[in-house]
Amino acid sequence: MHDGTFTADPQQIYDFVRAHGPAGPVELAPGVDATLVVEHEMALRVLQNPSLFARDSRRWKGLNEGRVPLDSPVLAMMAYRPNCLYTDGAVHLRLRQAVTASLDRLNTRRLRRDVEPIADFLIDQFSERGRADLINDYAKMLPALLFNKLFGCPADIGDTLTGALGAFFDGVDVQRANEELTAGLMELVSIKRRRPADDVTSWLIQHPAGLTDEELKDQLIILMGAGFEPLRNLIGHALHLLLSEEGAGGSGMLVEEAIDHILWNNPPIANYATHFPVQDVDLGGLIVEANTPVVISFGGANSDPALKEARESRNKGAHLAWGAGPHACPAKDPALVIAVTAIERLLNALPDLTLGASDDELQWRPGPFQHALVGLPVRFTPTPATRMVSALQTAAPQPAAEQPGVQTGAEPARAGQPAPKRGFWSTLVDLFRV
């Protein structure tokens, strides 16, 4: 799954494995073997049976015996972290309760209120050009900036986290990105312990579970990381569909319909939810050794021929894009609100969007866990970059920097020295200082 075969045609891999049974052996990366589950019924069996299939990757036999390269690109997605994704039993329940209780406090009105100005800000960055890359200019940046807002990040920490998350998922200097991400989140936790506010980080701190700083940091990593990449793919791929002949160019597909289509046919995370059987187990005739990785193929399970009727009727309860069992995605409803709002805001702002490349010209990112677009070039009639100005006109009579006694949060440039480089989040925060 790392030699380009999966990148070129993931369904070919799923069909090949399915022809030999509900699950089969694959190589995720050089030296990293796993079992891929492609049958829907078998996937549910694994996902809903935590007593037999554990999530704690400290069980990973190949890693413990030194047979997995420590510089493997998949370790960042599979190695143990003490958060609710990689824990089981009572520990998992305690951590997940803190996470779900905090996410439940994000209502639809707040999410829309937070998404819309960020969407406007990003659209203003390219609207005068008449062309854009909707993955890198929009779908990639919007979740990162939104999470900075939802988690209450100060400008400098937000810039660090935005850059680190991008490098982390793009596989660019992952060790450095992980160090920056860890340091930034620990600083954020320290700030919120001293000065709690109306944000997810503060709510996690205040939860009766009494999470330690390390536990808080690792829950934030999974919340930000698990939301960043899937939302990027969901927004980007739904936009691709809507602008294609199958979408707006043909049948006039609604945004919600496009999202359902993507969740069924190209889920934002294609293969993941790594489990480790606590004993040797028979998966439809394939004997899987204890403490070896069993990866759920959400894409493969969704394309199972047994689901033909459910797939054709777009039965939302049948697909596995959100997972299932005790580790099912706790942020399904917020994710849908964010994606729909982001897509609608863009299409309303630039109603004559058209694709700038054919499907044959589009490129897909390598890696076993997702089938994701590298970019999505589009063209449109140039429009003035005045959306943020309009949104802020009534907020205050003058910019914050001109108001006496108001700090902008930016370090002033010393005489003879260039001003410090401003990241996307710092720039957006400054716009809202009013």
Tab-separated table of C-alpha atoms in Angstrom:
chain	number	residue	atom	x	y	z
A	1	MET	CA	0.000	0.000	0.000
A	2	HIS	CA	3.037	2.279	-0.213
A	3	ASP	CA	4.355	1.693	-3.743
A	4	GLY	CA	1.791	3.850	-5.496
A	5	THR	CA	-0.720	1.082	-6.166
A	6	PHE	CA	-3.070	2.225	-3.436
A	7	THR	CA	-2.616	5.893	-4.350
A	8	ALA	CA	-3.498	5.197	-7.974
A	9	ASP	CA	-6.515	2.971	-7.322
A	10	PRO	CA	-7.470	2.105	-3.721
A	11	GLN	CA	-10.480	0.089	-4.835
A	12	GLN	CA	-8.136	-2.290	-6.654
A	13	ILE	CA	-6.502	-3.110	-3.296
A	14	TYR	CA	-9.852	-3.586	-1.550
A	15	ASP	CA	-11.164	-5.862	-4.307
A	16	PHE	CA	-7.953	-7.932	-4.344
A	17	VAL	CA	-8.114	-8.520	-0.581
A	18	ARG	CA	-11.862	-9.225	-0.689
A	19	ALA	CA	-11.385	-11.851	-3.404
A	20	HIS	CA	-9.409	-13.896	-0.865
A	21	GLY	CA	-11.615	-13.284	2.180
A	22	PRO	CA	-12.989	-10.614	4.534
A	23	ALA	CA	-9.454	-9.640	5.565
A	24	GLY	CA	-5.967	-10.078	4.193
A	25	PRO	CA	-2.277	-9.281	4.786
A	26	VAL	CA	-0.903	-5.967	3.528
A	27	GLU	CA	2.284	-3.943	3.911
A	28	LEU	CA	1.448	-0.411	5.106
A	29	ALA	CA	5.036	0.820	4.744
A	30	PRO	CA	8.405	-0.897	4.256
A	31	GLY	CA	8.747	-3.357	7.137
A	32	VAL	CA	5.286	-2.652	8.559
A	33	ASP	CA	2.930	-5.594	8.037
A	34	ALA	CA	-0.754	-5.549	8.992
A	35	THR	CA	-4.073	-7.237	8.345
A	36	LEU	CA	-6.590	-5.139	6.394
A	37	VAL	CA	-10.304	-5.785	7.044
A	38	VAL	CA	-12.407	-4.970	3.959
A	39	GLU	CA	-15.712	-6.744	4.709
A	40	HIS	CA	-18.366	-4.631	6.433
A	41	GLU	CA	-19.600	-7.365	8.793
A	42	MET	CA	-16.062	-8.331	9.818
A	43	ALA	CA	-15.147	-4.671	10.353
A	44	LEU	CA	-18.068	-4.301	12.761
A	45	ARG	CA	-16.999	-7.467	14.558
A	46	VAL	CA	-13.581	-5.948	15.229
A	47	LEU	CA	-14.798	-2.429	16.033
A	48	GLN	CA	-17.472	-3.618	18.459
A	49	ASN	CA	-15.422	-6.226	20.343
A	50	PRO	CA	-12.905	-4.377	22.545
A	51	SER	CA	-12.374	-7.386	24.802
A	52	LEU	CA	-10.796	-9.309	21.900
A	53	PHE	CA	-9.418	-6.418	19.818
A	54	ALA	CA	-7.491	-3.847	21.867
A	55	ARG	CA	-6.460	-0.352	20.713
A	56	ASP	CA	-3.375	-0.047	22.938
A	57	SER	CA	-0.474	-0.130	20.462
A	58	ARG	CA	2.028	-0.889	23.224
A	59	ARG	CA	0.984	-4.472	22.444
A	60	TRP	CA	2.492	-4.195	18.948
A	61	LYS	CA	4.697	-7.269	18.719
A	62	GLY	CA	6.717	-6.238	15.671
A	63	LEU	CA	7.527	-2.826	17.163
A	64	ASN	CA	8.474	-4.311	20.539
A	65	GLU	CA	10.771	-6.841	18.874
A	66	GLY	CA	12.550	-4.203	16.812
A	67	ARG	CA	11.211	-5.363	13.437
A	68	VAL	CA	9.461	-2.055	12.666
A	69	PRO	CA	11.796	0.776	11.567
A	70	LEU	CA	11.739	3.568	14.115
A	71	ASP	CA	11.794	6.119	11.298
A	72	SER	CA	8.785	4.554	9.557
A	73	PRO	CA	6.371	7.209	8.228
A	74	VAL	CA	3.363	5.349	9.669
A	75	LEU	CA	4.570	5.360	13.285
A	76	ALA	CA	3.177	8.846	13.890
A	77	MET	CA	-0.303	7.449	13.178
A	78	MET	CA	0.122	4.109	14.950
A	79	ALA	CA	2.464	4.528	17.941
A	80	TYR	CA	0.967	4.754	21.420
A	81	ARG	CA	-0.167	8.004	22.995
A	82	PRO	CA	-2.060	8.081	26.321
A	83	ASN	CA	-5.279	9.434	24.849
A	84	CYS	CA	-8.751	8.051	24.225
A	85	LEU	CA	-7.783	6.667	20.800
A	86	TYR	CA	-5.074	4.293	22.053
A	87	THR	CA	-6.530	3.197	25.400
A	88	ASP	CA	-9.035	0.567	26.490
A	89	GLY	CA	-11.396	-0.204	29.359
A	90	ALA	CA	-11.746	2.126	32.310
A	91	VAL	CA	-8.885	4.372	31.191
A	92	HIS	CA	-10.492	4.867	27.795
A	93	LEU	CA	-13.903	5.535	29.356
A	94	ARG	CA	-12.513	8.208	31.687
A	95	LEU	CA	-10.659	10.027	28.905
A	96	ARG	CA	-13.483	9.746	26.375
A	97	GLN	CA	-16.051	11.090	28.829
A	98	ALA	CA	-13.954	14.234	29.238
A	99	VAL	CA	-13.628	14.598	25.462
A	100	THR	CA	-17.288	13.988	24.601
A	101	ALA	CA	-18.561	16.247	27.408
A	102	SER	CA	-16.352	19.071	26.124
A	103	LEU	CA	-17.356	18.588	22.485
A	104	ASP	CA	-21.035	18.473	23.462
A	105	ARG	CA	-20.747	22.095	24.560
A	106	LEU	CA	-20.116	23.155	20.938
A	107	ASN	CA	-23.555	24.008	19.588
A	108	THR	CA	-24.463	24.548	15.953
A	109	ARG	CA	-24.872	28.324	16.285
A	110	ARG	CA	-21.413	28.745	17.788
A	111	LEU	CA	-19.769	26.566	15.181
A	112	ARG	CA	-21.345	28.485	12.315
A	113	ARG	CA	-20.430	31.787	13.968
A	114	ASP	CA	-16.798	30.676	14.224
A	115	VAL	CA	-16.522	29.087	10.764
A	116	GLU	CA	-17.994	31.940	8.725
A	117	PRO	CA	-15.433	34.707	9.468
A	118	ILE	CA	-12.542	32.261	9.023
A	119	ALA	CA	-13.994	31.204	5.667
A	120	ASP	CA	-14.371	34.876	4.673
A	121	PHE	CA	-10.779	35.598	5.700
A	122	LEU	CA	-9.420	32.734	3.593
A	123	ILE	CA	-11.580	33.596	0.578
A	124	ASP	CA	-10.288	37.175	0.755
A	125	GLN	CA	-6.742	35.842	0.387
A	126	PHE	CA	-7.402	34.600	-3.161
A	127	SER	CA	-10.674	36.134	-4.403
A	128	GLU	CA	-8.970	38.913	-6.399
A	129	ARG	CA	-6.775	36.429	-8.302
A	130	GLY	CA	-9.598	34.631	-10.061
A	131	ARG	CA	-7.948	31.293	-9.352
A	132	ALA	CA	-7.129	29.214	-6.288
A	133	ASP	CA	-6.190	25.794	-4.975
A	134	LEU	CA	-9.185	24.870	-2.838
A	135	ILE	CA	-7.227	22.233	-0.922
A	136	ASN	CA	-4.199	24.250	0.153
A	137	ASP	CA	-5.787	27.707	0.112
A	138	TYR	CA	-9.036	26.720	1.822
A	139	ALA	CA	-9.821	23.155	2.920
A	140	LYS	CA	-6.426	22.687	4.588
A	141	MET	CA	-6.299	26.051	6.363
A	142	LEU	CA	-9.887	26.361	7.583
A	143	PRO	CA	-9.839	23.445	10.083
A	144	ALA	CA	-6.459	24.520	11.461
A	145	LEU	CA	-7.590	28.103	12.065
A	146	LEU	CA	-10.961	26.975	13.399
A	147	PHE	CA	-9.391	24.645	15.952
A	148	ASN	CA	-7.137	27.465	17.132
A	149	LYS	CA	-10.338	29.405	17.814
A	150	LEU	CA	-12.248	26.545	19.437
A	151	PHE	CA	-9.304	25.605	21.649
A	152	GLY	CA	-8.579	29.197	22.665
A	153	CYS	CA	-5.079	29.473	21.209
A	154	PRO	CA	-3.180	32.756	21.583
A	155	ALA	CA	-1.777	34.044	18.306
A	156	ASP	CA	1.805	32.780	18.657
A	157	ILE	CA	0.777	29.302	19.848
A	158	GLY	CA	-1.856	29.110	17.121
A	159	ASP	CA	0.736	29.838	14.437
A	160	THR	CA	2.997	27.120	15.855
A	161	LEU	CA	0.216	24.531	15.986
A	162	THR	CA	-1.027	25.352	12.493
A	163	GLY	CA	2.437	24.881	11.004
A	164	ALA	CA	3.201	21.768	13.045
A	165	LEU	CA	-0.062	20.029	12.146
A	166	GLY	CA	0.499	20.698	8.459
A	167	ALA	CA	4.042	19.305	8.578
A	168	PHE	CA	2.896	16.366	10.710
A	169	PHE	CA	0.339	15.131	8.191
A	170	ASP	CA	2.432	15.972	5.144
A	171	GLY	CA	5.292	13.893	6.559
A	172	VAL	CA	7.725	16.827	6.480
A	173	ASP	CA	10.260	16.742	9.344
A	174	VAL	CA	7.778	14.849	11.519
A	175	GLN	CA	10.007	14.679	14.586
A	176	ARG	CA	10.466	18.442	14.697
A	177	ALA	CA	6.755	19.001	14.039
A	178	ASN	CA	5.846	16.640	16.876
A	179	GLU	CA	8.183	18.475	19.262
A	180	GLU	CA	6.691	21.846	18.308
A	181	LEU	CA	3.155	20.500	18.619
A	182	THR	CA	3.874	19.065	22.074
A	183	ALA	CA	5.548	22.238	23.343
A	184	GLY	CA	2.779	24.456	21.990
A	185	LEU	CA	0.009	22.396	23.551
A	186	MET	CA	1.752	22.192	26.930
A	187	GLU	CA	2.056	25.981	26.909
A	188	LEU	CA	-1.627	26.264	25.983
A	189	VAL	CA	-2.624	23.991	28.881
A	190	SER	CA	-0.529	26.064	31.273
A	191	ILE	CA	-2.199	29.283	30.101
A	192	LYS	CA	-5.717	27.854	30.373
A	193	ARG	CA	-5.102	26.495	33.873
A	194	ARG	CA	-4.257	30.066	34.939
A	195	ARG	CA	-6.860	31.844	32.813
A	196	PRO	CA	-9.731	29.554	31.771
A	197	ALA	CA	-12.121	30.804	29.108
A	198	ASP	CA	-15.044	29.644	26.981
A	199	ASP	CA	-13.122	27.098	24.918
A	200	VAL	CA	-12.572	23.340	24.588
A	201	THR	CA	-9.188	23.392	26.362
A	202	SER	CA	-10.690	25.054	29.438
A	203	TRP	CA	-13.649	22.679	29.427
A	204	LEU	CA	-11.306	19.675	29.361
A	205	ILE	CA	-9.372	21.126	32.298
A	206	GLN	CA	-12.576	21.721	34.243
A	207	HIS	CA	-14.020	18.244	33.640
A	208	PRO	CA	-14.452	16.100	36.800
A	209	ALA	CA	-12.108	13.466	35.316
A	210	GLY	CA	-9.264	15.667	36.546
A	211	LEU	CA	-6.910	15.193	33.593
A	212	THR	CA	-3.206	15.801	34.194
A	213	ASP	CA	-1.254	18.184	31.975
A	214	GLU	CA	0.160	15.245	30.006
A	215	GLU	CA	-3.307	13.750	29.567
A	216	LEU	CA	-4.688	17.103	28.480
A	217	LYS	CA	-1.913	17.514	25.944
A	218	ASP	CA	-2.555	14.101	24.433
A	219	GLN	CA	-6.339	14.568	24.258
A	220	LEU	CA	-5.744	17.874	22.465
A	221	ILE	CA	-3.383	16.167	20.017
A	222	ILE	CA	-5.990	13.596	19.079
A	223	LEU	CA	-8.793	16.163	18.896
A	224	MET	CA	-6.827	18.544	16.705
A	225	GLY	CA	-5.104	15.875	14.630
A	226	ALA	CA	-8.153	13.686	14.100
A	227	GLY	CA	-10.213	16.702	13.091
A	228	PHE	CA	-7.642	18.509	10.961
A	229	GLU	CA	-6.967	15.871	8.311
A	230	PRO	CA	-10.465	14.353	7.958
A	231	LEU	CA	-12.104	17.784	7.655
A	232	ARG	CA	-9.554	18.853	5.059
A	233	ASN	CA	-10.404	15.793	2.983
A	234	LEU	CA	-14.161	15.963	3.538
A	235	ILE	CA	-14.398	19.639	2.528
A	236	GLY	CA	-11.982	19.296	-0.384
A	237	HIS	CA	-13.468	16.133	-1.841
A	238	ALA	CA	-17.055	17.374	-1.491
A	239	LEU	CA	-16.075	20.562	-3.348
A	240	HIS	CA	-14.453	18.460	-6.076
A	241	LEU	CA	-17.646	16.446	-6.442
A	242	LEU	CA	-19.918	19.505	-6.454
A	243	LEU	CA	-17.865	21.178	-9.187
A	244	SER	CA	-17.687	18.030	-11.314
A	245	GLU	CA	-20.176	16.863	-13.928
A	246	GLU	CA	-21.668	14.507	-11.357
A	247	GLY	CA	-22.325	17.393	-8.963
A	248	ALA	CA	-23.308	20.964	-9.767
A	249	GLY	CA	-22.144	20.582	-13.355
A	250	GLY	CA	-24.715	17.868	-13.886
A	251	SER	CA	-27.507	17.026	-11.470
A	252	GLY	CA	-27.329	20.053	-9.175
A	253	MET	CA	-26.336	18.005	-6.131
A	254	LEU	CA	-26.944	19.601	-2.720
A	255	VAL	CA	-24.031	20.139	-0.309
A	256	GLU	CA	-25.391	17.575	2.167
A	257	GLU	CA	-25.786	15.042	-0.659
A	258	ALA	CA	-22.214	15.598	-1.772
A	259	ILE	CA	-20.942	15.032	1.768
A	260	ASP	CA	-22.940	11.797	2.076
A	261	HIS	CA	-21.536	10.651	-1.264
A	262	ILE	CA	-17.970	11.277	-0.057
A	263	LEU	CA	-18.550	9.529	3.283
A	264	TRP	CA	-19.707	6.469	1.370
A	265	ASN	CA	-17.330	6.413	-1.572
A	266	ASN	CA	-14.129	8.152	-0.453
A	267	PRO	CA	-14.209	8.473	3.354
A	268	PRO	CA	-11.870	11.175	4.719
A	269	ILE	CA	-9.801	8.499	6.460
A	270	ALA	CA	-9.779	5.414	4.252
A	271	ASN	CA	-7.914	2.906	6.456
A	272	TYR	CA	-7.219	3.256	10.164
A	273	ALA	CA	-8.619	2.277	13.586
A	274	THR	CA	-5.686	-0.043	14.251
A	275	HIS	CA	-6.520	-2.871	16.661
A	276	PHE	CA	-4.342	-5.542	18.260
A	277	PRO	CA	-5.979	-8.932	18.961
A	278	VAL	CA	-5.266	-10.090	22.500
A	279	GLN	CA	-4.990	-13.696	21.222
A	280	ASP	CA	-4.661	-15.479	17.897
A	281	VAL	CA	-7.952	-14.954	16.052
A	282	ASP	CA	-9.663	-16.334	12.955
A	283	LEU	CA	-10.851	-13.574	10.595
A	284	GLY	CA	-12.874	-15.496	8.035
A	285	GLY	CA	-10.267	-18.205	7.478
A	286	LEU	CA	-7.228	-16.011	8.009
A	287	ILE	CA	-5.477	-16.694	11.323
A	288	VAL	CA	-4.178	-13.404	12.690
A	289	GLU	CA	-1.457	-13.589	15.324
A	290	ALA	CA	-1.985	-11.922	18.698
A	291	ASN	CA	-0.611	-8.376	19.114
A	292	THR	CA	-0.240	-7.712	15.387
A	293	PRO	CA	-1.932	-4.721	13.702
A	294	VAL	CA	-5.451	-5.175	12.349
A	295	VAL	CA	-6.443	-2.111	10.305
A	296	ILE	CA	-10.056	-1.355	9.423
A	297	SER	CA	-10.599	-0.299	5.822
A	298	PHE	CA	-13.511	2.137	6.021
A	299	GLY	CA	-13.267	2.585	2.262
A	300	GLY	CA	-13.199	-1.163	1.665
A	301	ALA	CA	-16.059	-1.899	4.078
A	302	ASN	CA	-18.202	0.827	2.512
A	303	SER	CA	-17.665	-0.682	-0.948
A	304	ASP	CA	-18.603	-4.197	0.244
A	305	PRO	CA	-21.032	-5.679	-2.358
A	306	ALA	CA	-23.247	-6.748	0.551
A	307	LEU	CA	-24.071	-3.063	1.095
A	308	LYS	CA	-25.207	-2.375	-2.469
A	309	GLU	CA	-28.776	-1.401	-1.542
A	310	ALA	CA	-27.705	0.732	1.440
A	311	ARG	CA	-25.079	2.465	-0.693
A	312	GLU	CA	-27.510	3.237	-3.507
A	313	SER	CA	-30.040	4.680	-1.057
A	314	ARG	CA	-27.268	6.579	0.798
A	315	ASN	CA	-28.321	5.029	4.126
A	316	LYS	CA	-26.382	7.194	6.571
A	317	GLY	CA	-26.469	4.553	9.290
A	318	ALA	CA	-24.709	1.871	7.266
A	319	HIS	CA	-21.378	3.375	6.215
A	320	LEU	CA	-18.356	3.241	8.525
A	321	ALA	CA	-16.797	6.636	7.755
A	322	TRP	CA	-17.361	7.612	11.415
A	323	GLY	CA	-16.240	4.237	12.765
A	324	ALA	CA	-18.340	2.166	15.171
A	325	GLY	CA	-18.212	0.751	18.673
A	326	PRO	CA	-16.636	2.397	21.743
A	327	HIS	CA	-14.073	4.283	19.646
A	328	ALA	CA	-16.511	5.752	17.108
A	329	CYS	CA	-15.822	9.373	16.198
A	330	PRO	CA	-17.185	11.618	18.993
A	331	ALA	CA	-17.204	14.697	16.744
A	332	LYS	CA	-19.526	13.545	13.948
A	333	ASP	CA	-22.155	16.278	14.382
A	334	PRO	CA	-19.689	19.190	14.784
A	335	ALA	CA	-17.715	17.939	11.772
A	336	LEU	CA	-20.812	17.946	9.564
A	337	VAL	CA	-21.778	21.469	10.646
A	338	ILE	CA	-18.253	22.725	9.957
A	339	ALA	CA	-18.030	21.080	6.528
A	340	VAL	CA	-21.466	22.233	5.347
A	341	THR	CA	-20.888	25.795	6.559
A	342	ALA	CA	-17.427	26.020	4.970
A	343	ILE	CA	-18.653	24.721	1.614
A	344	GLU	CA	-21.771	26.881	1.519
A	345	ARG	CA	-19.799	30.004	2.457
A	346	LEU	CA	-17.364	29.439	-0.409
A	347	LEU	CA	-19.990	28.619	-3.044
A	348	ASN	CA	-22.075	31.648	-2.081
A	349	ALA	CA	-19.036	33.951	-2.238
A	350	LEU	CA	-17.790	32.619	-5.596
A	351	PRO	CA	-20.864	31.249	-7.396
A	352	ASP	CA	-19.136	30.723	-10.771
A	353	LEU	CA	-16.402	28.397	-9.527
A	354	THR	CA	-15.207	25.918	-12.150
A	355	LEU	CA	-12.557	23.221	-12.000
A	356	GLY	CA	-9.174	24.265	-13.342
A	357	ALA	CA	-7.984	20.740	-14.133
A	358	SER	CA	-9.457	17.497	-15.394
A	359	ASP	CA	-9.713	14.466	-13.113
A	360	ASP	CA	-6.819	12.878	-14.996
A	361	GLU	CA	-4.623	15.850	-14.104
A	362	LEU	CA	-5.399	15.804	-10.369
A	363	GLN	CA	-2.841	14.195	-8.084
A	364	TRP	CA	-3.411	12.119	-4.955
A	365	ARG	CA	-1.287	12.072	-1.820
A	366	PRO	CA	0.648	8.864	-1.118
A	367	GLY	CA	0.129	6.904	2.084
A	368	PRO	CA	-1.980	3.968	3.277
A	369	PHE	CA	-4.419	5.819	5.526
A	370	GLN	CA	-6.181	8.137	3.099
A	371	HIS	CA	-6.988	8.657	-0.554
A	372	ALA	CA	-6.659	12.438	-0.549
A	373	LEU	CA	-6.216	15.120	-3.190
A	374	VAL	CA	-2.914	16.985	-3.352
A	375	GLY	CA	-4.664	20.057	-4.721
A	376	LEU	CA	-7.874	21.245	-6.374
A	377	PRO	CA	-7.272	24.105	-8.847
A	378	VAL	CA	-10.304	26.259	-9.686
A	379	ARG	CA	-11.126	29.393	-11.673
A	380	PHE	CA	-13.743	32.090	-11.056
A	381	THR	CA	-14.529	35.725	-11.726
A	382	PRO	CA	-12.228	37.867	-9.550
A	383	THR	CA	-14.024	39.715	-6.737
A	384	PRO	CA	-12.797	42.358	-4.268
A	385	ALA	CA	-11.284	41.082	-1.014
A	386	THR	CA	-13.722	43.001	1.170
A	387	ARG	CA	-15.565	40.242	3.047
A	388	MET	CA	-13.679	40.660	6.314
A	389	VAL	CA	-13.906	44.442	6.073
A	390	SER	CA	-17.684	44.211	5.717
A	391	ALA	CA	-17.932	41.807	8.629
A	392	LEU	CA	-15.944	44.106	10.906
A	393	GLN	CA	-17.312	47.505	9.884
A	394	THR	CA	-19.812	47.639	12.714
A	395	ALA	CA	-17.561	46.082	15.354
A	396	ALA	CA	-15.723	49.288	16.276
A	397	PRO	CA	-15.147	52.783	14.921
A	398	GLN	CA	-11.370	52.333	14.609
A	399	PRO	CA	-8.816	49.500	14.342
A	400	ALA	CA	-7.610	48.005	17.625
A	401	ALA	CA	-4.048	49.134	16.991
A	402	GLU	CA	-5.275	52.736	17.072
A	403	GLN	CA	-7.324	52.441	20.236
A	404	PRO	CA	-5.506	53.732	23.305
A	405	GLY	CA	-4.638	51.048	25.835
A	406	VAL	CA	-5.464	48.109	23.551
A	407	GLN	CA	-2.705	45.562	22.900
A	408	THR	CA	-2.592	43.916	19.510
A	409	GLY	CA	-0.566	40.930	20.658
A	410	ALA	CA	2.123	41.554	18.062
A	411	GLU	CA	5.722	42.132	19.056
A	412	PRO	CA	6.786	45.596	17.870
A	413	ALA	CA	9.691	45.591	15.471
A	414	ARG	CA	12.889	46.937	16.963
A	415	ALA	CA	14.713	49.739	15.208
A	416	GLY	CA	16.635	48.426	12.235
A	417	GLN	CA	15.072	44.959	12.464
A	418	PRO	CA	12.355	43.460	10.246
A	419	ALA	CA	8.979	42.806	11.830
A	420	PRO	CA	8.487	39.194	12.923
A	421	LYS	CA	6.808	36.963	10.364
A	422	ARG	CA	3.068	36.730	10.939
A	423	GLY	CA	1.253	33.449	10.491
A	424	PHE	CA	-2.320	32.986	9.271
A	425	TRP	CA	-3.698	32.743	12.794
A	426	SER	CA	-1.882	35.872	14.039
A	427	THR	CA	-3.223	37.814	11.068
A	428	LEU	CA	-6.778	36.630	11.659
A	429	VAL	CA	-6.576	37.311	15.403
A	430	ASP	CA	-5.404	40.869	14.745
A	431	LEU	CA	-8.430	41.460	12.539
A	432	PHE	CA	-10.678	40.581	15.459
A	433	ARG	CA	-8.890	42.639	18.108
A	434	VAL	CA	-11.685	45.153	17.710
